[in-house]
Amino acid sequence: MTRGKLTAYPDYLRFWVADTVSLVGTYVTGLAVQVLAVVNLGASATALGVLGGARWLPYLVVGLVAGVLVDRWRRRPILVTADLIRAGLLGLIPVLAATGSLTMTVLIGLMVVFGLFSLVYEAAQLSYLPRLVPAALLTRANARMEQTNSVAQAAGPMIAGWLVNVITAPMAILLDAVSYLVSGLVLRSLATEEKAAPVEHRHLGRELKEGVRWVYRHRMLAPLALGSHAWFLFNGMVSTVMVVFVLNELGFDAFALGVTYAFAGVGGVLGASLSGRFKAGPTIIAGHWFTPLGYGLIPLATNGTAGLVVLCLGQLLFGFSIGFDGPAEMGFRQSVTPDRLQGRMNATIRSFNRGMIVIGAPLGGALADALGNRTAMWIAVGGLVVQAVAITCTPLRHASIQE
């Protein structure tokens, strides 16, 4: 067995397959829910921002608790259960739409519950991966998953745009429900052994504090976490405003919007293919700079073919930033954190990251309604430049993966 190859670890391969199946559906739903809100339910930019933040609200409210529970329990059953529940929740949307019972309030409520189980799933997923491959392969393993994510991001929105036009947004969301069902069944087949934490000495408050202290007192993790929080705040603003900007102001349809997202996926594939070739610190910092570079093109777009090209180029650079930065960031976080703290470390960082979307998405929508779409996006791009400067000046630039 060649231990330097990911193919030597069959459970990782099944884990990767499950993630791939659900990711394609996730990107279909990501676009379909937004189109459903704007076109079918007549949502304003502010209402769309509230919807965008709803999915991430549980991360802000109970994210740290989820990290404690993931560190206490076996992670594979958590992954399977979360997938099956999310399949059921998404399956409700076409049913409610068909009966005339779907409103913005109901849709927002469903996204909150969906976000709760996504929170639990992601905390367990990120904490389970280090059990499947050795530390030396973590960056490579994360890069492969990031490449898959980018391919799904490239294909999913275009498929979603086509499906929305052909079978309507609710039915496109139904396909995502099926993908979560398939993912759960594949994850159920994993055989990697894991043990739950000892029952004695459990104390929720102490465990929460231990996870938070680990992240925000760590010389490298602290600036990484704070930089990520700022990145998610301003990204939440841009991603919300862009939907209204493209559909309403520029007059493109759902398929064109999906095409722009597809270019982000292409950029992600390119970025992930280069991510493991450099030290973690410089890779992470470069990724934080590519985001405002890409997003700075979006408010320059106009209608027509030229505008669509500008949007696609902006999304290409944005996707490259995620693909280039993500695997190095995740591999570094996993390599410096002991197994008993993996769940809390991941939940702490992701909870506050997603919490920033809860703030950024409605803030971006409100600024767009008050000041215009382009002005709101320029404000967010300025914030992204500030966070890039700040993280460049921290010790994170010297970070490297510990094997």
Short mmCIF file of C-alpha atoms in Angstrom, two decimals:
data_model
loop_
_atom_site.label_atom_id
_atom_site.label_comp_id
_atom_site.label_asym_id
_atom_site.label_seq_id
_atom_site.Cartn_x
_atom_site.Cartn_y
_atom_site.Cartn_z
CA MET A 1 0.00 0.00 0.00
CA THR A 2 1.40 3.39 -0.98
CA ARG A 3 0.64 5.53 2.01
CA GLY A 4 1.50 8.72 0.17
CA LYS A 5 -1.54 8.40 -2.10
CA LEU A 6 -5.14 9.24 -1.23
CA THR A 7 -6.26 6.15 -3.16
CA ALA A 8 -4.71 4.08 -0.37
CA TYR A 9 -7.55 5.16 1.93
CA PRO A 10 -10.88 3.73 0.69
CA ASP A 11 -12.98 5.39 3.39
CA TYR A 12 -11.66 8.76 2.29
CA LEU A 13 -12.71 7.94 -1.27
CA ARG A 14 -16.26 7.08 -0.15
CA PHE A 15 -16.29 10.22 2.00
CA TRP A 16 -15.27 12.20 -1.08
CA VAL A 17 -18.00 10.57 -3.22
CA ALA A 18 -20.69 11.43 -0.66
CA ASP A 19 -19.48 15.02 -0.52
CA THR A 20 -19.46 15.26 -4.32
CA VAL A 21 -23.02 14.00 -4.69
CA SER A 22 -24.47 16.42 -2.15
CA LEU A 23 -22.41 19.39 -3.37
CA VAL A 24 -23.88 19.39 -6.87
CA GLY A 25 -27.36 19.47 -5.39
CA THR A 26 -26.36 22.15 -2.91
CA TYR A 27 -25.32 24.55 -5.66
CA VAL A 28 -28.55 23.82 -7.50
CA THR A 29 -30.53 24.77 -4.41
CA GLY A 30 -28.34 27.79 -3.66
CA LEU A 31 -29.39 29.43 -6.90
CA ALA A 32 -32.90 27.97 -7.08
CA VAL A 33 -33.89 29.28 -3.62
CA GLN A 34 -32.71 32.78 -4.51
CA VAL A 35 -34.55 32.76 -7.84
CA LEU A 36 -37.64 31.35 -6.13
CA ALA A 37 -37.56 34.22 -3.64
CA VAL A 38 -36.97 37.01 -6.18
CA VAL A 39 -39.08 35.80 -9.11
CA ASN A 40 -41.85 33.68 -7.56
CA LEU A 41 -42.24 35.37 -4.16
CA GLY A 42 -41.27 38.94 -5.17
CA ALA A 43 -38.57 39.39 -2.52
CA SER A 44 -36.80 42.76 -2.21
CA ALA A 45 -33.03 43.01 -1.73
CA THR A 46 -33.54 43.35 2.02
CA ALA A 47 -35.83 40.32 2.18
CA LEU A 48 -33.36 38.34 0.08
CA GLY A 49 -30.65 39.33 2.54
CA VAL A 50 -32.73 38.06 5.45
CA LEU A 51 -33.26 34.79 3.59
CA GLY A 52 -29.53 34.56 2.89
CA GLY A 53 -28.74 35.12 6.56
CA ALA A 54 -31.41 32.69 7.80
CA ARG A 55 -29.48 29.60 6.80
CA TRP A 56 -26.48 30.77 8.81
CA LEU A 57 -28.34 32.01 11.91
CA PRO A 58 -27.92 28.69 13.80
CA TYR A 59 -24.14 28.98 13.40
CA LEU A 60 -24.25 32.23 15.34
CA VAL A 61 -26.70 31.03 18.00
CA VAL A 62 -25.67 27.43 18.76
CA GLY A 63 -22.51 26.88 16.71
CA LEU A 64 -20.19 26.52 19.69
CA VAL A 65 -22.49 23.98 21.37
CA ALA A 66 -22.47 21.91 18.16
CA GLY A 67 -18.70 21.77 18.35
CA VAL A 68 -18.82 20.37 21.88
CA LEU A 69 -21.34 17.70 20.89
CA VAL A 70 -19.27 16.67 17.86
CA ASP A 71 -16.23 16.21 20.11
CA ARG A 72 -18.31 14.11 22.52
CA TRP A 73 -20.03 11.79 20.05
CA ARG A 74 -19.03 9.58 17.13
CA ARG A 75 -19.03 11.65 13.98
CA ARG A 76 -20.20 9.25 11.27
CA PRO A 77 -23.73 8.81 12.73
CA ILE A 78 -23.99 12.60 13.01
CA LEU A 79 -23.15 12.98 9.32
CA VAL A 80 -25.69 10.37 8.21
CA THR A 81 -28.50 11.74 10.38
CA ALA A 82 -27.91 15.34 9.29
CA ASP A 83 -27.98 14.36 5.61
CA LEU A 84 -31.27 12.48 5.93
CA ILE A 85 -32.97 15.30 7.83
CA ARG A 86 -31.80 17.90 5.30
CA ALA A 87 -33.20 15.73 2.50
CA GLY A 88 -36.59 15.81 4.20
CA LEU A 89 -36.53 19.57 4.78
CA LEU A 90 -35.75 20.39 1.17
CA GLY A 91 -38.37 17.93 0.00
CA LEU A 92 -40.98 20.05 1.78
CA ILE A 93 -40.38 23.09 -0.43
CA PRO A 94 -41.90 21.73 -3.67
CA VAL A 95 -44.80 20.26 -1.67
CA LEU A 96 -45.57 23.63 -0.06
CA ALA A 97 -45.15 25.43 -3.39
CA ALA A 98 -47.56 23.03 -5.09
CA THR A 99 -50.22 23.59 -2.41
CA GLY A 100 -49.82 27.39 -2.43
CA SER A 101 -48.53 27.40 1.16
CA LEU A 102 -45.00 28.64 0.48
CA THR A 103 -44.34 32.21 1.63
CA MET A 104 -41.13 34.12 2.39
CA THR A 105 -41.73 33.57 6.10
CA VAL A 106 -42.08 29.81 5.65
CA LEU A 107 -39.06 29.67 3.33
CA ILE A 108 -36.94 31.60 5.83
CA GLY A 109 -38.06 29.26 8.61
CA LEU A 110 -37.12 26.18 6.59
CA MET A 111 -33.70 27.67 5.84
CA VAL A 112 -33.10 28.26 9.56
CA VAL A 113 -33.78 24.59 10.37
CA PHE A 114 -31.80 23.48 7.32
CA GLY A 115 -28.92 25.63 8.52
CA LEU A 116 -29.04 24.03 11.97
CA PHE A 117 -28.43 20.55 10.56
CA SER A 118 -25.88 21.90 8.07
CA LEU A 119 -24.00 23.34 11.04
CA VAL A 120 -23.93 19.98 12.79
CA TYR A 121 -22.93 18.21 9.57
CA GLU A 122 -20.08 20.56 8.74
CA ALA A 123 -18.62 20.47 12.25
CA ALA A 124 -18.62 16.66 12.14
CA GLN A 125 -17.36 16.47 8.55
CA LEU A 126 -14.35 18.69 9.11
CA SER A 127 -13.51 16.83 12.32
CA TYR A 128 -13.93 13.39 10.75
CA LEU A 129 -11.60 13.95 7.80
CA PRO A 130 -8.35 13.87 9.88
CA ARG A 131 -9.30 10.32 10.93
CA LEU A 132 -9.40 9.18 7.32
CA VAL A 133 -5.92 10.28 6.16
CA PRO A 134 -2.59 11.03 7.90
CA ALA A 135 -1.54 14.61 8.65
CA ALA A 136 0.91 14.64 5.74
CA LEU A 137 -2.00 14.19 3.31
CA LEU A 138 -4.44 16.66 4.86
CA THR A 139 -3.70 19.53 2.49
CA ARG A 140 -3.91 17.18 -0.50
CA ALA A 141 -7.14 15.63 0.80
CA ASN A 142 -8.69 19.06 1.37
CA ALA A 143 -7.46 20.21 -2.05
CA ARG A 144 -9.18 17.28 -3.77
CA MET A 145 -12.42 18.09 -1.99
CA GLU A 146 -12.04 21.77 -2.83
CA GLN A 147 -11.55 20.85 -6.49
CA THR A 148 -14.72 18.78 -6.34
CA ASN A 149 -16.49 21.68 -4.68
CA SER A 150 -15.33 23.95 -7.48
CA VAL A 151 -16.48 21.54 -10.19
CA ALA A 152 -19.86 21.30 -8.46
CA GLN A 153 -19.93 25.09 -8.25
CA ALA A 154 -19.22 25.27 -11.96
CA ALA A 155 -21.83 22.72 -12.99
CA GLY A 156 -24.48 23.22 -10.30
CA PRO A 157 -25.56 26.81 -11.01
CA MET A 158 -25.76 26.25 -14.77
CA ILE A 159 -27.78 23.11 -14.20
CA ALA A 160 -29.91 25.06 -11.73
CA GLY A 161 -30.50 27.90 -14.18
CA TRP A 162 -31.58 25.42 -16.85
CA LEU A 163 -33.75 23.43 -14.43
CA VAL A 164 -35.44 26.56 -13.08
CA ASN A 165 -36.39 27.56 -16.61
CA VAL A 166 -37.56 24.05 -17.54
CA ILE A 167 -39.12 22.48 -14.41
CA THR A 168 -39.38 25.51 -12.02
CA ALA A 169 -37.32 26.37 -8.94
CA PRO A 170 -39.21 24.16 -6.42
CA MET A 171 -38.64 21.04 -8.50
CA ALA A 172 -34.96 21.91 -8.93
CA ILE A 173 -34.71 22.02 -5.13
CA LEU A 174 -36.27 18.54 -4.99
CA LEU A 175 -33.20 17.19 -6.81
CA ASP A 176 -31.01 18.51 -4.01
CA ALA A 177 -33.15 16.62 -1.51
CA VAL A 178 -32.37 13.41 -3.41
CA SER A 179 -28.64 14.22 -3.39
CA TYR A 180 -28.60 14.51 0.41
CA LEU A 181 -30.37 11.16 0.65
CA VAL A 182 -27.73 9.50 -1.53
CA SER A 183 -24.92 11.16 0.42
CA GLY A 184 -26.29 9.87 3.72
CA LEU A 185 -26.47 6.31 2.42
CA VAL A 186 -22.88 6.43 1.15
CA LEU A 187 -21.59 7.83 4.44
CA ARG A 188 -23.34 5.04 6.28
CA SER A 189 -20.98 2.59 4.55
CA LEU A 190 -17.78 4.09 6.05
CA ALA A 191 -15.87 1.65 8.26
CA THR A 192 -13.27 3.86 10.00
CA GLU A 193 -13.52 3.21 13.72
CA GLU A 194 -14.01 6.03 16.19
CA LYS A 195 -14.81 6.21 19.86
CA ALA A 196 -16.97 8.68 21.70
CA ALA A 197 -15.27 10.86 24.32
CA PRO A 198 -15.28 9.52 27.91
CA VAL A 199 -18.49 10.29 29.79
CA GLU A 200 -16.72 11.56 32.90
CA HIS A 201 -15.45 15.10 33.29
CA ARG A 202 -17.95 16.58 30.85
CA HIS A 203 -18.93 20.16 31.50
CA LEU A 204 -20.51 22.19 28.71
CA GLY A 205 -19.21 25.57 29.86
CA ARG A 206 -15.63 24.41 30.33
CA GLU A 207 -15.65 22.59 27.00
CA LEU A 208 -16.95 25.68 25.20
CA LYS A 209 -14.29 27.88 26.77
CA GLU A 210 -11.56 25.39 25.96
CA GLY A 211 -12.45 25.44 22.27
CA VAL A 212 -12.69 29.24 22.11
CA ARG A 213 -9.40 29.68 23.99
CA TRP A 214 -7.65 27.25 21.67
CA VAL A 215 -8.63 29.30 18.62
CA TYR A 216 -8.28 32.88 19.86
CA ARG A 217 -5.16 32.41 21.98
CA HIS A 218 -3.27 30.50 19.32
CA ARG A 219 -0.58 32.61 17.67
CA MET A 220 -1.56 31.50 14.16
CA LEU A 221 -5.19 30.44 14.48
CA ALA A 222 -6.29 33.74 16.03
CA PRO A 223 -5.38 36.00 13.06
CA LEU A 224 -6.62 33.30 10.68
CA ALA A 225 -10.00 33.19 12.42
CA LEU A 226 -10.39 36.97 12.68
CA GLY A 227 -9.44 37.46 9.04
CA SER A 228 -11.96 34.81 8.01
CA HIS A 229 -14.70 36.50 10.04
CA ALA A 230 -14.14 39.80 8.22
CA TRP A 231 -13.98 38.01 4.86
CA PHE A 232 -17.36 36.34 5.43
CA LEU A 233 -18.98 39.61 6.53
CA PHE A 234 -18.15 41.43 3.31
CA ASN A 235 -18.60 38.37 1.10
CA GLY A 236 -22.12 38.01 2.51
CA MET A 237 -22.84 41.57 1.42
CA VAL A 238 -21.60 41.10 -2.15
CA SER A 239 -23.18 37.69 -2.72
CA THR A 240 -26.60 39.00 -1.65
CA VAL A 241 -26.55 42.20 -3.67
CA MET A 242 -25.19 40.49 -6.77
CA VAL A 243 -28.35 38.39 -7.23
CA VAL A 244 -30.63 41.44 -7.31
CA PHE A 245 -28.07 43.38 -9.37
CA VAL A 246 -27.82 40.69 -12.05
CA LEU A 247 -31.52 39.71 -12.21
CA ASN A 248 -33.24 43.06 -11.72
CA GLU A 249 -30.81 45.86 -12.62
CA LEU A 250 -28.87 44.22 -15.45
CA GLY A 251 -31.84 42.16 -16.65
CA PHE A 252 -30.15 38.76 -17.01
CA ASP A 253 -32.12 35.54 -16.43
CA ALA A 254 -31.47 32.67 -14.03
CA PHE A 255 -29.39 30.75 -16.55
CA ALA A 256 -27.04 33.71 -17.09
CA LEU A 257 -26.67 34.08 -13.33
CA GLY A 258 -25.83 30.39 -13.16
CA VAL A 259 -23.19 30.84 -15.85
CA THR A 260 -21.42 33.52 -13.79
CA TYR A 261 -21.39 31.20 -10.77
CA ALA A 262 -20.01 28.45 -12.99
CA PHE A 263 -16.95 30.57 -13.68
CA ALA A 264 -16.36 30.77 -9.94
CA GLY A 265 -16.27 26.99 -9.99
CA VAL A 266 -13.72 26.98 -12.81
CA GLY A 267 -11.58 29.42 -10.85
CA GLY A 268 -11.88 27.19 -7.82
CA VAL A 269 -10.56 24.18 -9.72
CA LEU A 270 -7.56 26.20 -10.90
CA GLY A 271 -6.90 27.58 -7.43
CA ALA A 272 -7.14 24.21 -5.70
CA SER A 273 -4.74 22.66 -8.23
CA LEU A 274 -2.08 25.15 -7.11
CA SER A 275 -2.90 25.34 -3.40
CA GLY A 276 -0.55 22.63 -2.12
CA ARG A 277 2.51 23.89 -3.98
CA PHE A 278 3.34 26.72 -1.57
CA LYS A 279 3.61 27.23 2.18
CA ALA A 280 0.28 27.56 3.98
CA GLY A 281 0.76 31.13 5.24
CA PRO A 282 1.53 32.86 1.93
CA THR A 283 -1.17 30.80 0.21
CA ILE A 284 -3.83 31.90 2.69
CA ILE A 285 -2.83 35.56 2.49
CA ALA A 286 -2.78 35.53 -1.32
CA GLY A 287 -6.26 34.03 -1.32
CA HIS A 288 -7.55 36.88 0.82
CA TRP A 289 -6.21 39.36 -1.75
CA PHE A 290 -7.71 37.65 -4.79
CA THR A 291 -11.25 38.06 -3.41
CA PRO A 292 -11.46 41.88 -3.59
CA LEU A 293 -9.65 41.76 -6.92
CA GLY A 294 -12.42 39.60 -8.36
CA TYR A 295 -15.34 41.25 -6.60
CA GLY A 296 -14.10 44.67 -7.65
CA LEU A 297 -15.08 43.83 -11.25
CA ILE A 298 -18.73 43.04 -10.48
CA PRO A 299 -20.04 46.61 -9.93
CA LEU A 300 -18.32 47.60 -13.20
CA ALA A 301 -20.58 45.26 -15.20
CA THR A 302 -23.28 46.51 -17.56
CA ASN A 303 -26.05 44.68 -19.39
CA GLY A 304 -25.41 42.78 -22.60
CA THR A 305 -22.60 40.42 -23.56
CA ALA A 306 -19.79 42.71 -22.37
CA GLY A 307 -21.36 42.96 -18.92
CA LEU A 308 -21.77 39.19 -18.70
CA VAL A 309 -18.08 38.73 -19.56
CA VAL A 310 -17.06 41.12 -16.77
CA LEU A 311 -19.28 39.27 -14.29
CA CYS A 312 -17.80 35.93 -15.32
CA LEU A 313 -14.23 37.22 -14.97
CA GLY A 314 -14.99 38.62 -11.53
CA GLN A 315 -16.44 35.29 -10.43
CA LEU A 316 -13.48 33.43 -11.93
CA LEU A 317 -11.05 35.41 -9.75
CA PHE A 318 -13.31 35.03 -6.72
CA GLY A 319 -13.49 31.27 -7.21
CA PHE A 320 -9.71 31.11 -7.63
CA SER A 321 -9.30 32.85 -4.26
CA ILE A 322 -11.40 30.21 -2.50
CA GLY A 323 -9.78 27.25 -4.28
CA PHE A 324 -6.28 28.55 -3.61
CA ASP A 325 -6.82 29.56 0.02
CA GLY A 326 -9.30 26.95 1.29
CA PRO A 327 -7.28 23.71 1.29
CA ALA A 328 -4.21 25.35 2.82
CA GLU A 329 -6.29 27.05 5.50
CA MET A 330 -8.19 23.90 6.39
CA GLY A 331 -5.12 21.68 6.33
CA PHE A 332 -3.25 24.08 8.60
CA ARG A 333 -6.14 24.29 11.07
CA GLN A 334 -6.48 20.52 11.21
CA SER A 335 -2.74 19.91 11.54
CA VAL A 336 -2.20 22.18 14.57
CA THR A 337 -5.31 21.06 16.48
CA PRO A 338 -5.44 17.86 18.59
CA ASP A 339 -8.24 15.39 17.74
CA ARG A 340 -10.15 16.01 20.96
CA LEU A 341 -10.52 19.70 19.98
CA GLN A 342 -11.20 19.29 16.25
CA GLY A 343 -14.97 19.67 16.55
CA ARG A 344 -14.76 22.73 18.78
CA MET A 345 -12.05 24.39 16.71
CA ASN A 346 -14.00 23.93 13.48
CA ALA A 347 -17.32 24.93 15.03
CA THR A 348 -15.84 28.02 16.68
CA ILE A 349 -14.33 29.37 13.47
CA ARG A 350 -17.21 28.37 11.21
CA SER A 351 -19.88 29.57 13.64
CA PHE A 352 -18.50 33.09 13.75
CA ASN A 353 -17.80 32.98 10.01
CA ARG A 354 -21.40 32.05 9.27
CA GLY A 355 -22.55 34.51 11.90
CA MET A 356 -20.91 37.22 9.84
CA ILE A 357 -23.12 36.19 6.91
CA VAL A 358 -26.16 36.63 9.17
CA ILE A 359 -25.02 40.24 9.59
CA GLY A 360 -23.53 40.84 6.15
CA ALA A 361 -26.33 39.47 3.95
CA PRO A 362 -29.16 41.69 5.28
CA LEU A 363 -26.73 44.61 5.68
CA GLY A 364 -25.79 44.34 2.02
CA GLY A 365 -29.46 44.14 1.03
CA ALA A 366 -30.37 47.16 3.15
CA LEU A 367 -27.49 49.21 1.74
CA ALA A 368 -28.52 48.22 -1.79
CA ASP A 369 -32.11 49.32 -1.20
CA ALA A 370 -30.94 52.61 0.35
CA LEU A 371 -27.88 53.51 -1.74
CA GLY A 372 -28.07 51.35 -4.84
CA ASN A 373 -26.58 48.00 -5.77
CA ARG A 374 -23.24 49.29 -7.05
CA THR A 375 -22.57 51.50 -4.03
CA ALA A 376 -23.34 48.64 -1.64
CA MET A 377 -20.91 46.37 -3.48
CA TRP A 378 -18.15 49.01 -3.50
CA ILE A 379 -18.48 49.35 0.27
CA ALA A 380 -18.06 45.59 0.64
CA VAL A 381 -15.06 45.52 -1.71
CA GLY A 382 -13.41 48.25 0.35
CA GLY A 383 -13.92 46.16 3.47
CA LEU A 384 -12.33 43.14 1.77
CA VAL A 385 -9.25 45.22 0.93
CA VAL A 386 -8.93 46.30 4.57
CA GLN A 387 -9.12 42.69 5.83
CA ALA A 388 -6.51 41.60 3.27
CA VAL A 389 -4.11 44.31 4.46
CA ALA A 390 -4.71 43.37 8.10
CA ILE A 391 -4.10 39.63 7.71
CA THR A 392 -0.94 40.29 5.67
CA CYS A 393 0.56 42.06 8.69
CA THR A 394 0.10 39.11 11.09
CA PRO A 395 2.40 36.15 11.96
CA LEU A 396 0.14 33.97 9.77
CA ARG A 397 2.40 34.73 6.81
CA HIS A 398 4.94 32.30 8.37
CA ALA A 399 2.46 29.43 8.89
CA SER A 400 3.23 25.94 7.59
CA ILE A 401 1.61 22.50 7.89
CA GLN A 402 2.85 20.44 10.84
CA GLU A 403 3.27 16.80 9.82
#
